[in-house]
Coordinates of C-alpha atoms and ligand atoms in Angstrom, one line a residue:
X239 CA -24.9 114.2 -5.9
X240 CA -23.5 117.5 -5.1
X241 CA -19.8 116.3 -5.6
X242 CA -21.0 114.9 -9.1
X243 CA -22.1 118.5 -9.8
X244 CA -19.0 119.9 -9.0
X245 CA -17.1 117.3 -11.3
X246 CA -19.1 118.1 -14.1
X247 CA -18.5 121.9 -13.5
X248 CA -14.8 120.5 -13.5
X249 CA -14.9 118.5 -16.7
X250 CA -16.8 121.2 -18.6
X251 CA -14.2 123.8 -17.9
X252 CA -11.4 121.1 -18.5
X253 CA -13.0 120.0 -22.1
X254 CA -13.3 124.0 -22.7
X255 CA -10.3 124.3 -21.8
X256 CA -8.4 121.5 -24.3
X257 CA -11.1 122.8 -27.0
X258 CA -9.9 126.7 -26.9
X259 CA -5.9 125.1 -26.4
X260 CA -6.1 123.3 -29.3
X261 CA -8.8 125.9 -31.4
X262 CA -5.8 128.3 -31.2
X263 CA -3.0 125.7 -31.8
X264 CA -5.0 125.0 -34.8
X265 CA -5.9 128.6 -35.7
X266 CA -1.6 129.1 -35.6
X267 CA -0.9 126.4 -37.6
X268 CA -3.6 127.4 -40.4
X269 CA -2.2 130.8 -40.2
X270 CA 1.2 129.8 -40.0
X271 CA 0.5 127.6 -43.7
X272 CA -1.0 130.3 -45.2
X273 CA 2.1 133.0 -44.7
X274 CA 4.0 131.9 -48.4
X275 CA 7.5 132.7 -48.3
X276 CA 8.2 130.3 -45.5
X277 CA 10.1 127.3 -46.7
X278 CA 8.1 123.6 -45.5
X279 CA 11.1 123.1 -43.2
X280 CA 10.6 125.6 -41.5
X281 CA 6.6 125.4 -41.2
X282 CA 7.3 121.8 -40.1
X283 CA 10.2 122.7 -37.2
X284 CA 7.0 125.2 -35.9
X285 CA 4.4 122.7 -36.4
X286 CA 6.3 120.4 -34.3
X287 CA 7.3 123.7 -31.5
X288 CA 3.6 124.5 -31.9
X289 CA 2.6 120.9 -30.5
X290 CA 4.9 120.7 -28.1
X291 CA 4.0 123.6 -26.5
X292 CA 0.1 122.8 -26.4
X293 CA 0.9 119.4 -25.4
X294 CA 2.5 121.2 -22.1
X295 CA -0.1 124.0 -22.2
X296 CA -2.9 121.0 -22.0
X297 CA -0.6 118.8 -19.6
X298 CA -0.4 121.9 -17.0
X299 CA -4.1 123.2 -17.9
X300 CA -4.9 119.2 -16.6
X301 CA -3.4 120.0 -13.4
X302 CA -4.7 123.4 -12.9
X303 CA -8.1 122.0 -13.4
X304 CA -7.9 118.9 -11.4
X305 CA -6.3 121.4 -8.5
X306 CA -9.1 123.8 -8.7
X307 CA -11.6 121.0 -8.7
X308 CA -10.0 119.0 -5.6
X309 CA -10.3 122.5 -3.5
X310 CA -14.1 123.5 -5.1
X311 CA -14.8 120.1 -3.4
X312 CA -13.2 120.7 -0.1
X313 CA -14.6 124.1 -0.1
X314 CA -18.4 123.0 -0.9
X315 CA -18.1 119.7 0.9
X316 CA -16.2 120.8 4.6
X317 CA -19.3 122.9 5.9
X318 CA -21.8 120.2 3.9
X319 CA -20.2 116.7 5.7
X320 CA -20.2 118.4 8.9
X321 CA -23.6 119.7 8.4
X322 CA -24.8 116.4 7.6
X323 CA -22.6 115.0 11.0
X324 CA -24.5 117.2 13.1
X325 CA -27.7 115.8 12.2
X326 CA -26.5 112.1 12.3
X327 CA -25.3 113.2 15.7
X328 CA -29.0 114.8 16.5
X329 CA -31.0 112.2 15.2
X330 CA -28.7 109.5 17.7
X331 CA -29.6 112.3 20.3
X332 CA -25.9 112.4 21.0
X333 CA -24.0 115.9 21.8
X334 CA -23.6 118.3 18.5
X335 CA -20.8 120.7 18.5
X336 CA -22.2 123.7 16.5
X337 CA -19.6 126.0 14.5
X338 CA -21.4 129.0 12.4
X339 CA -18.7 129.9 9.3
X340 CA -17.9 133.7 9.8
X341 CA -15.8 134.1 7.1
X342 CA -17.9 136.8 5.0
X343 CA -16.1 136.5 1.9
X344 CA -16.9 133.1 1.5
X345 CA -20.6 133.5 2.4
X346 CA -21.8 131.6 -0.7
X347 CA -25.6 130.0 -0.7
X348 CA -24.3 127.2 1.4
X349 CA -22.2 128.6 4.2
X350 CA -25.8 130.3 4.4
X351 CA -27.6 126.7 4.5
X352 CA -25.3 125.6 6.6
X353 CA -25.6 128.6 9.3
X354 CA -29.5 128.6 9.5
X355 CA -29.3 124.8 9.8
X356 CA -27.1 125.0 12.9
X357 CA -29.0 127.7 13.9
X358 CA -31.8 125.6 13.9
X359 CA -29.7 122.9 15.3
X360 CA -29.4 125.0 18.2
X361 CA -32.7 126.1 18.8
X362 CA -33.6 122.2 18.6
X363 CA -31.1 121.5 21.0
X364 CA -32.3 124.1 23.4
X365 CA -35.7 122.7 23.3
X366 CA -35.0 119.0 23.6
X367 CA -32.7 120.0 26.9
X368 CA -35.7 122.3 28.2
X369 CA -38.7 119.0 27.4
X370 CA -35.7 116.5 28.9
X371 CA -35.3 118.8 32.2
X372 CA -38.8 119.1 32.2
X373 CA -39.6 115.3 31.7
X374 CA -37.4 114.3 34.4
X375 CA -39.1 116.8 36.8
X376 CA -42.6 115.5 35.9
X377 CA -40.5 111.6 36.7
X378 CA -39.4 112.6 39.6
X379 CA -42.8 114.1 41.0
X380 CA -44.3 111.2 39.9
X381 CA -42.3 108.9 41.4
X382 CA -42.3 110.4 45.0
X383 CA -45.9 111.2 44.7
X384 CA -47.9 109.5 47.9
X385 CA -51.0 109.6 45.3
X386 CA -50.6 106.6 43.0
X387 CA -51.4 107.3 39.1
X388 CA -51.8 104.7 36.3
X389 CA -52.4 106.0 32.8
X390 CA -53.5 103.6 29.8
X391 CA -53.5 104.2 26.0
X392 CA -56.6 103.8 23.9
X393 CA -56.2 100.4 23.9
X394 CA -56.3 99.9 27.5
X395 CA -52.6 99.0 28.1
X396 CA -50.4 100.6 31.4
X397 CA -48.3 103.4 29.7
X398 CA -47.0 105.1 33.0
X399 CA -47.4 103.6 36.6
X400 CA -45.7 105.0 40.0
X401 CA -44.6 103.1 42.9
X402 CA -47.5 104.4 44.9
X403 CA -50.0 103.2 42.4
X404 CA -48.6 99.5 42.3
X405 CA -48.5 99.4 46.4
X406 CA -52.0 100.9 47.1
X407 CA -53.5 98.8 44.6
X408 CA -51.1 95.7 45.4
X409 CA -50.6 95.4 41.3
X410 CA -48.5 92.6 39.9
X411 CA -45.9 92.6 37.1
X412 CA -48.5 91.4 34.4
X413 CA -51.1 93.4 35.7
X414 CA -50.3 95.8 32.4
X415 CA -54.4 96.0 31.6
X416 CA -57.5 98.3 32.7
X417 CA -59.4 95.7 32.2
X418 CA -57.2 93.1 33.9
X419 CA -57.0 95.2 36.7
X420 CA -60.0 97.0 37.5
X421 CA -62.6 94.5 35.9
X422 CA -61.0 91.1 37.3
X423 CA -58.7 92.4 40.2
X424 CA -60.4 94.9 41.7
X425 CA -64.1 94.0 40.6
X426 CA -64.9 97.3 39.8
X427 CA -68.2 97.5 37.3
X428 CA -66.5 100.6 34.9
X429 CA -66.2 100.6 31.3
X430 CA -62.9 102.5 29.4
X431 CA -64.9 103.0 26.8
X432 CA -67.5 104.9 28.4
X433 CA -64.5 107.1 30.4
X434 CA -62.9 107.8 27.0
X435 CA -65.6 109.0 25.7
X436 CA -66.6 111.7 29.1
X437 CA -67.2 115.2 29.0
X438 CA -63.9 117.7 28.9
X439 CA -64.8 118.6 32.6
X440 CA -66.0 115.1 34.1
X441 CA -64.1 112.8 35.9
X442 CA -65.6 109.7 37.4
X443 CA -65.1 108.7 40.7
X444 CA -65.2 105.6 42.8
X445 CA -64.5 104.5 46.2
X446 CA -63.0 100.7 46.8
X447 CA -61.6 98.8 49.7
X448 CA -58.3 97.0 48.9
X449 CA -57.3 94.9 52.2
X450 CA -57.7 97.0 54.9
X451 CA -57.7 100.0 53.2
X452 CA -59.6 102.5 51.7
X453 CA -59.1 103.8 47.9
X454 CA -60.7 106.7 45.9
X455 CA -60.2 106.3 42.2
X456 CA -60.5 108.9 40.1
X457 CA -60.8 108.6 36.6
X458 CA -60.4 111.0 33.8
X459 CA -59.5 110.9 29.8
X460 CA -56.1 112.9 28.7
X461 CA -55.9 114.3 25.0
X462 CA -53.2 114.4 22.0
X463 CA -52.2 117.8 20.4
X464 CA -55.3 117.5 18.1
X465 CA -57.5 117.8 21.1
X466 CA -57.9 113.9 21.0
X467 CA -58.8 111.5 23.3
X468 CA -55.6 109.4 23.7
X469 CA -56.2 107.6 26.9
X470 CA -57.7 107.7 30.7
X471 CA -55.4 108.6 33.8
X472 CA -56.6 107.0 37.5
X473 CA -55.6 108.7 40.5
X474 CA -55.0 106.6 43.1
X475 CA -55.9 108.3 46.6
X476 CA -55.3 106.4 50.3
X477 CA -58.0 108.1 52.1
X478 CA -58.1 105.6 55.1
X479 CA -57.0 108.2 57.6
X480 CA -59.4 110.6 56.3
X481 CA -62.1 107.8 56.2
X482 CA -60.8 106.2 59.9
X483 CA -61.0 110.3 61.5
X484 CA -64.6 110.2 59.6
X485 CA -66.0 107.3 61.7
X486 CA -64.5 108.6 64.8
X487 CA -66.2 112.0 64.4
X488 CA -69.7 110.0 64.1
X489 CA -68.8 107.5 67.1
X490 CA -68.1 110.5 68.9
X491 CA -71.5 112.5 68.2
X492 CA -72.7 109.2 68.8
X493 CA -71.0 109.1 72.3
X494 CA -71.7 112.2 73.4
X495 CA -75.5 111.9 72.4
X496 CA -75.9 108.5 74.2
X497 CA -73.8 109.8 77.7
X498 CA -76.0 112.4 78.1
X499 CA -79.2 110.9 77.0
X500 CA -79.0 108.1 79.7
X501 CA -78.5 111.1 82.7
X502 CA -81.5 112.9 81.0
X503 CA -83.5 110.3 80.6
X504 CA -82.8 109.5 84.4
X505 CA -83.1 112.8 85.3
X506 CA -86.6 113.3 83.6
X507 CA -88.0 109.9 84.6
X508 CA -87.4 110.7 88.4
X509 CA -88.8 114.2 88.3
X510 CA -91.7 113.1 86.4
X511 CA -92.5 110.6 89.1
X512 CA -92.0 113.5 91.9
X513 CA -94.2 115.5 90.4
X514 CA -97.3 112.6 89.6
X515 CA -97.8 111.7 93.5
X516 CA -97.4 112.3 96.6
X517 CA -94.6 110.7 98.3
X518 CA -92.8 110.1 101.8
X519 CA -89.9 112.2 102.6
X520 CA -87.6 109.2 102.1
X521 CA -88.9 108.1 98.9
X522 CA -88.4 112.3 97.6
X523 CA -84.7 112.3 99.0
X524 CA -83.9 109.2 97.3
X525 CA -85.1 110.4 94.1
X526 CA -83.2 113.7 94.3
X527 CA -80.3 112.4 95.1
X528 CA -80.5 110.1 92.2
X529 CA -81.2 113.7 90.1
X530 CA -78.7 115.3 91.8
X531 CA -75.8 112.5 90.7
X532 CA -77.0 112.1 87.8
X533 CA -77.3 116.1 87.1
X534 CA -73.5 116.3 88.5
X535 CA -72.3 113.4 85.9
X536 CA -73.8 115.6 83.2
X537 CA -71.9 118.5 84.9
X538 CA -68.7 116.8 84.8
X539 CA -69.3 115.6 81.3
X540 CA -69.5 118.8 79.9
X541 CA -67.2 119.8 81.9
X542 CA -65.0 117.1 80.3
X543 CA -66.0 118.0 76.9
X544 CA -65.7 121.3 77.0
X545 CA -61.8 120.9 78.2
X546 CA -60.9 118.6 75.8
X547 CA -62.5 121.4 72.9
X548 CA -60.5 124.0 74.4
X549 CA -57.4 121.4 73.7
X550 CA -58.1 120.7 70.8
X551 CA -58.8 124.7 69.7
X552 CA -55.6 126.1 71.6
X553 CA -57.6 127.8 73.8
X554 CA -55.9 126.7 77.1
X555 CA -54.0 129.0 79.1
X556 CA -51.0 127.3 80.7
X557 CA -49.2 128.7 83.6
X558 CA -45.9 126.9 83.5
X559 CA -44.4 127.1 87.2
X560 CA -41.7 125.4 89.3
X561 CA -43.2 123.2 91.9
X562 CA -42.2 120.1 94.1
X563 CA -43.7 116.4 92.5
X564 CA -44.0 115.0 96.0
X565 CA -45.8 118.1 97.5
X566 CA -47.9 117.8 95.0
X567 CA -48.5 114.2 95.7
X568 CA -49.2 114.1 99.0
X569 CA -51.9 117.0 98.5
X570 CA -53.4 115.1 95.9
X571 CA -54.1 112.4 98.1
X572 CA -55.2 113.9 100.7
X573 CA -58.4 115.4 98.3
X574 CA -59.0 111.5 97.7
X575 CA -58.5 110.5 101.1
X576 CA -62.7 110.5 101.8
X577 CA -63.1 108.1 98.9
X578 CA -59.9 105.5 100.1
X579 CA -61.5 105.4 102.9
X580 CA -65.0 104.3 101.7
X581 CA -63.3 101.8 100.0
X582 CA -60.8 100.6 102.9
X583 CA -58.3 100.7 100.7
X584 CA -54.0 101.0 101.7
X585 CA -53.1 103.8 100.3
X586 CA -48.3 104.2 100.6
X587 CA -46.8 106.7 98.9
X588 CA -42.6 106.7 98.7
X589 CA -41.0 110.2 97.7
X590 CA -37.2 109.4 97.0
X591 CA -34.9 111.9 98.2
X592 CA -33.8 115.1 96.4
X593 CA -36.3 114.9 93.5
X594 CA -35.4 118.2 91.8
X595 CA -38.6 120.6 91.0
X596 CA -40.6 120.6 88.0
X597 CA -41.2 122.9 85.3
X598 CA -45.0 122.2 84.2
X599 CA -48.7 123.3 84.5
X600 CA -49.3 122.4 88.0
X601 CA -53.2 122.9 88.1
X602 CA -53.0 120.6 84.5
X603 CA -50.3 118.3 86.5
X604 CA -52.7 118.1 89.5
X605 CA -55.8 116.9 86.9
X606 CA -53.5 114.1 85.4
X607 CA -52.8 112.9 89.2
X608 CA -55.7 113.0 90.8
X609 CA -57.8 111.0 87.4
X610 CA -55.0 108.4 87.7
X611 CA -55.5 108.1 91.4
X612 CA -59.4 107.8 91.4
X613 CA -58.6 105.0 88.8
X614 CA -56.9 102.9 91.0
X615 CA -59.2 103.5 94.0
X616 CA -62.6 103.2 91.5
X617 CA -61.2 99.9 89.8
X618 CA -60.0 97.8 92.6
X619 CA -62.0 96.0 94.7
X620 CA -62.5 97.4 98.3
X621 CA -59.6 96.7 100.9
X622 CA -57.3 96.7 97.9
X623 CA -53.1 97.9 97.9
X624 CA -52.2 101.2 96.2
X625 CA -48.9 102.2 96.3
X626 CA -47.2 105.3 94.8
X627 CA -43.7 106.1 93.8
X628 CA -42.6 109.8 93.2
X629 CA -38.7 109.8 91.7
X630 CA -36.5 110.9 89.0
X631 CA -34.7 109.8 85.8
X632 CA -32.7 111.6 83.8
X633 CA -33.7 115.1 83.6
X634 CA -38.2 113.6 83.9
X635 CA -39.5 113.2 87.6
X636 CA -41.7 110.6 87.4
X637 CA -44.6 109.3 89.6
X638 CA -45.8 105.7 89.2
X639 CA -49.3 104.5 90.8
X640 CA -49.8 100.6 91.2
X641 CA -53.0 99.0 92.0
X642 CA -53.9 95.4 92.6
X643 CA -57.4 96.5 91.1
X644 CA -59.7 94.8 88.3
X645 CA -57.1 95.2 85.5
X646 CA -57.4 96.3 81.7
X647 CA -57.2 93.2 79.3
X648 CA -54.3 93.4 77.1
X649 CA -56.7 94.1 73.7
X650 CA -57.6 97.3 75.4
X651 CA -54.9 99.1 76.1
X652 CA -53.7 100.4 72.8
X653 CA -57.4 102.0 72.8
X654 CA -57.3 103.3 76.3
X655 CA -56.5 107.1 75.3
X656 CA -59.2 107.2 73.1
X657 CA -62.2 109.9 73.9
X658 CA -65.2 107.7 75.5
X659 CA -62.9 104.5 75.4
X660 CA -64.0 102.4 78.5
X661 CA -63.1 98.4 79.2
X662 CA -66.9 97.9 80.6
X663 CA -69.3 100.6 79.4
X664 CA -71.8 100.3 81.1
X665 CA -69.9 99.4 84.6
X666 CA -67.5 102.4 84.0
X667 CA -70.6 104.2 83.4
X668 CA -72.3 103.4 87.3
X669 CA -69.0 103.9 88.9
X670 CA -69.4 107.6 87.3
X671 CA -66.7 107.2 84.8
X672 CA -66.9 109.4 81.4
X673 CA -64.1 107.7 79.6
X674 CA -62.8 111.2 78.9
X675 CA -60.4 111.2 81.7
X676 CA -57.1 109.6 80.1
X677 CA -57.8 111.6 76.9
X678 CA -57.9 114.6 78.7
X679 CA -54.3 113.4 80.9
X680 CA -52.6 112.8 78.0
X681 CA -53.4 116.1 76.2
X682 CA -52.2 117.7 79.4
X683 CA -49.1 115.9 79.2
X684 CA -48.2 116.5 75.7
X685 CA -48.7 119.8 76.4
X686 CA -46.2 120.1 79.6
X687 CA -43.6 117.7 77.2
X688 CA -44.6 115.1 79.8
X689 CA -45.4 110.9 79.1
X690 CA -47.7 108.7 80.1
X691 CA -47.4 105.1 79.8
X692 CA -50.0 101.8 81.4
X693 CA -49.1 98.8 81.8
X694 CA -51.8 96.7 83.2
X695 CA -53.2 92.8 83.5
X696 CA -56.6 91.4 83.3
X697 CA -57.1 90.9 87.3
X698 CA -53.8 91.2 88.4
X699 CA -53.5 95.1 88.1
X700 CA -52.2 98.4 87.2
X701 CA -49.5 100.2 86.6
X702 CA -49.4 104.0 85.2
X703 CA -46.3 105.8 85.1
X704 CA -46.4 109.7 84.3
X705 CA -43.2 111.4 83.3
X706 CA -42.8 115.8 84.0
X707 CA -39.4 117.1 82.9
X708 CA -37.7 119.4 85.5
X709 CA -36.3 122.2 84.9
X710 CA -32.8 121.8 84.2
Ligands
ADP166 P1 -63.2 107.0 83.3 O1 -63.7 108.4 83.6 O2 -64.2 106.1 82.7 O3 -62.4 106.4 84.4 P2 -60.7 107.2 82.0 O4 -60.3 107.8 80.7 O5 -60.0 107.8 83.2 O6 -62.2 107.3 82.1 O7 -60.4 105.7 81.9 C1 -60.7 104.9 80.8 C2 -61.0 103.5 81.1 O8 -59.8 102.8 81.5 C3 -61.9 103.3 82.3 O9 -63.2 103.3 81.9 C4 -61.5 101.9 82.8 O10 -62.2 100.9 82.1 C5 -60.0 101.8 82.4 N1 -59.1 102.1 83.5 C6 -58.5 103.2 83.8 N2 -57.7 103.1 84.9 C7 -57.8 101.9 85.4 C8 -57.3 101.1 86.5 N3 -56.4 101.7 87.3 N4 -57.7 99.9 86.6 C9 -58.6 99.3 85.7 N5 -59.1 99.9 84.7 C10 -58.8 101.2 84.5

């Protein structure tokens, strides 16, 4: 269009051009006629000179035009067919190499076009970089987020789904639906429509079970630029853990309710009984030794309890010290002996030479020791064999105790750590067991950058190995 423009401007000037040539050729040939004492010979040789010389005049004036029109086009077009490159080039989205024209003489209406539209070129590029960086951050987050997110358009169809959102909810490839996948996968009873059409502020929230696994889904609508409703995101939360640490708190105020309510109850029923009639001394001593016991097993619950509180609050003071494993040992056994002996049990312990010291708590070392040694003697049957082995591995000293006692079925094990864990509740419980005791080892332990580790059969026996690090 533009170049046709230019062409005309072009032909004008050239038609001008030949009219004013050949006006004045003309105009000298009239006057030329009209001068009288000028033979026709002579008016004809200057005719003739006259034509000649506009024929060249034209011939050049031709070239000069078609000259000046070939470099108007350059001129005009250079800055125009790059300008129109550029935006090919944007609108492909590939790179646009911007040149502003400087030259100031030539700063005609469109070397002005052309500046403000790479100016704006610019800007545009600057902006689509900046939305590109920041689309690939929001991609990335998304991608590495533990949460899982699903959003769907209006018309219920998976726009944008992250890893975590197709493992937690186990989705499939054609599982590109709400409705396919909340309705008839997950059989949840919600409605998009209803979601859509929520309060600003609201979000709707449900809780679900996929396998063994629990889900919080929270759903909430997302807007266009008018302020819109243009779809519904779901955040997809794993809250086992949280849900799994939930239960545990309850079993545990549960536990702790029900072991002291049975010493109460004991405790109550037996003094009630004292104090209703009169009774012979034998019949008083046996009941207040059954108070007593059962007052110490409340002692020594709390006791318990309030040690594994002070754990799990920081609160314990630890005197790290260097002290001998085998010393220790021995000692330890010695404060059992009374209780070997009521059971007749054969108690050997082996100390291998040139165990180096240890570097740990050695009052907390002492409680892991002696709970793993009443163990042994409480679950074996009487006249049983318990033998312990005090060495060193690497840089840990370590002290096994075996037992030929009663055994811990295999299925029981993995739980054996566990606050109030016990194989036989309510046996544990008359042998004056808490369940607290292993709990409470291992904490101490962990603390002293010491192991624990049982191995054990169902009426074969046990086998605990504890692990201290020494100093070097
Ligand atoms: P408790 O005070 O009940 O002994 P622990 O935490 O020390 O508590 O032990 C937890 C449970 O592990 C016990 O109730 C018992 O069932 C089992 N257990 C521990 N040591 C042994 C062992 N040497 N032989 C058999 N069972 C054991």
């Amino acid at each position: 269009m533009l170049k046709n423009t230019q062409l005309k401007i072009v032909l004008i000037f050239f038609i001008l051009g030949i009219l004013i040539i050949s006006g004045l050729c003309c105009m000298y040939i009239v006057d030329l006629t009209n001068i009288q004492n000028i033979s026709q010979d002579i008016i004809n040789i200057k005719t003739e000179k006259i034509f000649e010389i506009s024929i060249y005049l034209l011939i050049g004036y031709c070239f000069f035009c078609i000259i000046m029109g070939l470099i108007a086009i350059r001129h005009t077009n250079k800055p125009l067919s790059s300008l129109i490159n550029n935006i090919e080039k944007l609108v492909a989205g590939e790179e646009v190499d911007i040149k502003y024209i400087e030259d100031k003489k030539d700063n005609n209406e469109i070397n002005e076009l052309v500046n403000a539209f790479n100016l704006m070129t610019n800007e545009l590029k600057q902006n689509i970089t900046e939305i590109t960086r920041q689309k690939k951050q929001i991609e990335t987050i998304v991608l590495h987020m533990t949460d899982g997110i699903i959003a769907f358009n209006m018309e219920g169809n998976v726009i944008l789904v992250n890893p975590a959102a197709t493992r937690l909810l186990r989705l499939m490839p054609d599982d590109n639906n709400f409705r396919k996948i909340f309705n008839s996968n997950l059989n949840i009873d919600i409605n998009m429509e209803k979601l859509i059409y929520l309060e600003d502020w609201t979000s709707s929230e449900q809780r679900i079970t996929v396998g063994d696994k629990y889900i919080n889904l929270f759903f909430a609508q997302f807007k266009d630029e008018n302020d819109r409703p243009s779809g519904i995101m779901v955040m997809i939360q794993d809250i086992t853990e949280h849900v799994k640490l939930d239960n545990m708190r309850k079993e545990f105020v549960a536990d702790v309710s029900h072991e002291l309510k049975t010493p109460i109850t004991s405790i109550m029923g037996y003094a009630d009984t004292l104090l209703e009639g009169e009774y012979e001394k034998d019949t008083q001593v046996k009941f207040l030794n059954v108070i007593a016991t059962e007052a110490r097993r409340m002692a020594k619950l709390v006791t318990d309890l309030l040690t594994l509180s002070r754990f799990d609050n920081n609160l314990v003071l630890q005197e790290k010290t260097t002290f001998d494993l085998g010393e220790l040992v021995k000692q330890c056994q010695e404060k059992v002996q009374i209780e070997i002996e009521k059971k007749k049990h054969n108690v050997e312990c082996f100390v291998t030479a040139n165990v180096p010291p240890v570097y740990a708590d050695k009052d907390g070392i002492e409680r892991v020791i002696l709970n793993i040694l009443t163990n042994s003697i409480k679950y074996t049957k009487e006249g049983g064999n318990i033998k312990i082995y005090v060495g060193f591995v690497y840089n840990d000293a370590y002290i096994k105790i075996i037992d030929n006692g009663i055994g811990i079925p295999e299925e029981d094990l993995k739980r054996i750590f566990e606050r109030f864990y016990r194989v036989d509740k309510a046996r544990t419980r008359e042998m004056g067991g808490t369940g607290l005791g292993l709990s409470i080892a291992k904490e101490i332990l962990d603390r002293n950058n010491g192991t624990i580790d049982i191995k054990s059969q169902k009426g074969e026996g046990t086998e605990v190995v504890i692990r201290v690090p020494t100093k070097s």
